[in-house]
Short mmCIF file of C-alpha atoms in Angstrom, two decimals:
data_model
loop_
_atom_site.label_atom_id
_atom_site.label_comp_id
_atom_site.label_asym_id
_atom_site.label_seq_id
_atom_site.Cartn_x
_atom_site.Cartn_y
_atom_site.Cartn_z
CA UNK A 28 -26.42 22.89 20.59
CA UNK A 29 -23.16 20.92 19.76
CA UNK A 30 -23.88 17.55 18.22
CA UNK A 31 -20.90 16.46 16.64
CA UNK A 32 -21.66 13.14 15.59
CA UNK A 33 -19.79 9.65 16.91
CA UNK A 34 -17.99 8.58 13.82
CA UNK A 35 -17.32 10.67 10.99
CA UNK A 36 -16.47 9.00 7.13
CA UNK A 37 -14.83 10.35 4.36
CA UNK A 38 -15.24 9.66 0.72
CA UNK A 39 -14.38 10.96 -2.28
CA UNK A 40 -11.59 10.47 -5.06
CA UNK A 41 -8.14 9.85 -4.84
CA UNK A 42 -6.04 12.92 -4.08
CA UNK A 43 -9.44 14.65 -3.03
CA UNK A 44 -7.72 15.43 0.65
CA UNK A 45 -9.72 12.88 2.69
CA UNK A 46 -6.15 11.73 4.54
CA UNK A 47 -5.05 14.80 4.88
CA UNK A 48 -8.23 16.83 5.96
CA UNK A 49 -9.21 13.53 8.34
CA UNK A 50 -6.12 13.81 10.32
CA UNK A 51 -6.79 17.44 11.15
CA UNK A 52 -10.26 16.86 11.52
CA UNK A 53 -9.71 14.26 14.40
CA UNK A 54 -7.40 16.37 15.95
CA UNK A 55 -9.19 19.15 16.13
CA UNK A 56 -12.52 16.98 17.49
CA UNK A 57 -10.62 14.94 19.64
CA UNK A 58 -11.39 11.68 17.44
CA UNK A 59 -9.09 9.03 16.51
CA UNK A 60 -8.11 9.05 12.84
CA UNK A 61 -7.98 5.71 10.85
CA UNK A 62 -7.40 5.82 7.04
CA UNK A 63 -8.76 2.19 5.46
CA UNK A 64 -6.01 2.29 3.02
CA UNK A 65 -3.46 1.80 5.57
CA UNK A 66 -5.44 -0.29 7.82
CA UNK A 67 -5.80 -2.70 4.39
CA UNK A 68 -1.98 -2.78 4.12
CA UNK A 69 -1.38 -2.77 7.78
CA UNK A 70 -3.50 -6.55 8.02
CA UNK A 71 -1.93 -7.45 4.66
CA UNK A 72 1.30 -6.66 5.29
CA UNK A 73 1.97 -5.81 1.56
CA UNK A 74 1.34 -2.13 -0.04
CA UNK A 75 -1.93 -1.59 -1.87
CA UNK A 76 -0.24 -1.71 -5.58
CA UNK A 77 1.22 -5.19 -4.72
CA UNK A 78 -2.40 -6.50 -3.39
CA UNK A 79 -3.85 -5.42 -6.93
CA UNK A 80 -0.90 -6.80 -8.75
CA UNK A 81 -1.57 -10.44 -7.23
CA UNK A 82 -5.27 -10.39 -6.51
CA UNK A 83 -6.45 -8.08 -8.72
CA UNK A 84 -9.20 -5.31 -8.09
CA UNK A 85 -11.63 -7.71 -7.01
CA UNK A 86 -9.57 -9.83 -4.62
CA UNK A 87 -8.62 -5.97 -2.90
CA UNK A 88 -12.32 -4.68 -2.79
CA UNK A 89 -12.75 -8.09 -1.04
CA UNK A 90 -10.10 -6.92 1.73
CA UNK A 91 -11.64 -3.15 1.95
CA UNK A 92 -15.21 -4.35 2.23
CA UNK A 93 -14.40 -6.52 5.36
CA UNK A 94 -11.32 -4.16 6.77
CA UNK A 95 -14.63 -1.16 6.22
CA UNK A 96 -17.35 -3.52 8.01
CA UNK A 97 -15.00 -3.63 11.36
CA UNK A 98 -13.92 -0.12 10.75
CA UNK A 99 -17.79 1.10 10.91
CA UNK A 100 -18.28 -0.68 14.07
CA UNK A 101 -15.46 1.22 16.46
CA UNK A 102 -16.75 4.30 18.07
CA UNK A 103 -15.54 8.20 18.15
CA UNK A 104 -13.30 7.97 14.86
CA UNK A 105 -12.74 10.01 11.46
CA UNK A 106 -12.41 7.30 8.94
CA UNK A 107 -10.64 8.19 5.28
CA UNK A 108 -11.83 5.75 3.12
CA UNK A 109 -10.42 4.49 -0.36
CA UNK A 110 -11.31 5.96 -2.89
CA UNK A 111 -13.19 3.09 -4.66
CA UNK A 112 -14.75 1.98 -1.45
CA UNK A 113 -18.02 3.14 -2.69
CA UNK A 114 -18.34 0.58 -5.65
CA UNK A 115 -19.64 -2.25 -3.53
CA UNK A 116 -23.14 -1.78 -1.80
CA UNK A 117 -22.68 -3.32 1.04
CA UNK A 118 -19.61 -0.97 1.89
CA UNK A 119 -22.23 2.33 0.91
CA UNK A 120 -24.98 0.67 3.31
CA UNK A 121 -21.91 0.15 5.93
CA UNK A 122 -20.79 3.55 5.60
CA UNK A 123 -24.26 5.40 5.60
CA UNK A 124 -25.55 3.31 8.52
CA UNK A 125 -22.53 3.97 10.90
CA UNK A 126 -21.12 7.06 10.36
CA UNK A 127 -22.08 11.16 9.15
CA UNK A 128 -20.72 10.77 5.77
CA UNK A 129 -19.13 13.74 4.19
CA UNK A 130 -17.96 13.63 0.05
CA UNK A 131 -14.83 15.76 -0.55
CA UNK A 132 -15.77 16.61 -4.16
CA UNK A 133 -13.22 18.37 -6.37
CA UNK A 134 -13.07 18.30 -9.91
CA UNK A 135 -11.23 15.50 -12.53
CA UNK A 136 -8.12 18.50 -13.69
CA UNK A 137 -7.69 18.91 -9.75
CA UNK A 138 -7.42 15.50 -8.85
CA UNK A 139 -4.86 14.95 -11.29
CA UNK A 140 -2.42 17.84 -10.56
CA UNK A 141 -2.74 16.58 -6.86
CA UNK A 142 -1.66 13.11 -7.60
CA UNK A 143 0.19 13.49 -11.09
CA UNK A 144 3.71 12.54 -8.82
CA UNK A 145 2.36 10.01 -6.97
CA UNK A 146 3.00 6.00 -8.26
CA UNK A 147 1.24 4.43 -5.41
CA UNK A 148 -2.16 4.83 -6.69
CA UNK A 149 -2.27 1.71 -9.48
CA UNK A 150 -5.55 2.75 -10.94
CA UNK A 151 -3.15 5.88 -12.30
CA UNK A 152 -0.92 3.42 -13.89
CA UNK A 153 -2.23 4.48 -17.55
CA UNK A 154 -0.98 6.30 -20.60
CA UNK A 155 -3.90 9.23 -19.99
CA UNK A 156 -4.66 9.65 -16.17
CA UNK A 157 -6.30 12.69 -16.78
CA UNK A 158 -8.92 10.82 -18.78
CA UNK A 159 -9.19 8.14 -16.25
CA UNK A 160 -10.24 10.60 -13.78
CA UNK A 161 -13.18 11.67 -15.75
CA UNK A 162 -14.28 8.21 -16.06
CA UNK A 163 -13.88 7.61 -12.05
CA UNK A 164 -15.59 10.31 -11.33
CA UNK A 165 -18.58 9.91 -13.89
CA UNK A 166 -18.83 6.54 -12.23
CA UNK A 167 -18.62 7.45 -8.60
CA UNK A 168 -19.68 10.74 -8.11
CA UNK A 169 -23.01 9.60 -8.29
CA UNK A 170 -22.35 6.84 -6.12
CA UNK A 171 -20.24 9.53 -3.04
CA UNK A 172 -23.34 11.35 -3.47
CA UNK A 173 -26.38 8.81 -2.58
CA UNK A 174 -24.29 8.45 0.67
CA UNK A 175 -23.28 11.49 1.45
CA UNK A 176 -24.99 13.51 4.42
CA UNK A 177 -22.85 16.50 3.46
CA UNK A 178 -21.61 17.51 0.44
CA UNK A 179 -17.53 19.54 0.17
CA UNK A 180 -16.53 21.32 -2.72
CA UNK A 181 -13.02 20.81 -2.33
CA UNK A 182 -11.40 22.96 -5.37
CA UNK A 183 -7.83 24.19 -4.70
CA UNK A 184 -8.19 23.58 -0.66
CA UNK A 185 -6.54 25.40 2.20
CA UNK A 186 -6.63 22.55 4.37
CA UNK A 187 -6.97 24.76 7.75
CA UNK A 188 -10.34 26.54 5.92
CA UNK A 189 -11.57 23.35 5.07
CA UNK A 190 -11.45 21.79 8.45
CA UNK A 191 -12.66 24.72 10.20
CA UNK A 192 -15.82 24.92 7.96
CA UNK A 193 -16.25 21.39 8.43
CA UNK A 194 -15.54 22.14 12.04
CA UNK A 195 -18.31 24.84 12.36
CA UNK A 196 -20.92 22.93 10.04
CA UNK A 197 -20.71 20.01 12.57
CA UNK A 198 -20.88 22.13 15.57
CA UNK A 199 -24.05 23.67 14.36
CA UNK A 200 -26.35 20.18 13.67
CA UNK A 201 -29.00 19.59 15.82
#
């Protein structure tokens, strides 16, 4: 029986592939894809570097949490989510409640050759970012995986492989 459910979340770490694997995911289900991070700088106006340069991290997890709480509420959508959006509760209890969360896991060294080029991601913006990925994810794996209804090992993705197991896992729940 196919059961694919309404709204779809992904979570996990920066650089774990949520964007990328949500866009084909959508596609290939026929959902519409929405990625919070751009929906954040899309209401601000402003890139998400400049929002934590003049409001700091709280003043941005602030803007997620509400930008995530109307997010939740649309229908038929793969949602890419931050990957800090799991530090406030109320944005895990959103996210749970309204959608079949699935955590893109990959491990700390992976994350970082992913993203090692990229200078839009401000929590990177330190002497050691390969240390500051260990500390992310000893903070938040935890956190992806009390929400999480599925579970990805991500490792060195193929990103068509990934989709179509995704793909076939939720074409197979009952």
């Amino acid at each position: 029986m196919n059961c694919i459910p309404n709204n779809i979340i992904l979570v996990g770490l920066m650089g774990a592939g949520k964007t990328t694997v949500g866009k084909v995911l959508a596609k290939r289900l026929g959902k519409v894809f929405i990625d919070s991070d751009h929906e954040i700088e899309k209401r601000c106006g402003v890139k998400i570097p400049t929002i934590f340069e003049m409001e700091g991290e709280d003043g941005f997890r602030k803007r997620e949490a509400s930008v995530i709480k109307d997010l939740v509420s649309l229908d038929n959508i793969v949602l890419a989510t931050g990957g800090g959006s799991i530090l406030l509760a109320e944005n895990r209890e959103n996210l749970k409640q309204f959608g079949y969360v699935i955590y893109l896991r990959a491990n700390p060294h992976d994350l970082w050759l992913r993203t090692r080029h990229d200078k839009s991601r401000p929590l990177l913006n330190t002497p050691d970012p390969q240390k500051k990925f260990k500390e992310l994810f000893a903070i938040r794996d935890p956190l992806y995986t009390s929400i999480a209804h599925q579970i990805v090992d991500t490792g060195r993705p193929n990103v068509s492989l990934l989709t179509n197991q995704l793909v076939m896992q939720l074409e197979l729940m009952n």
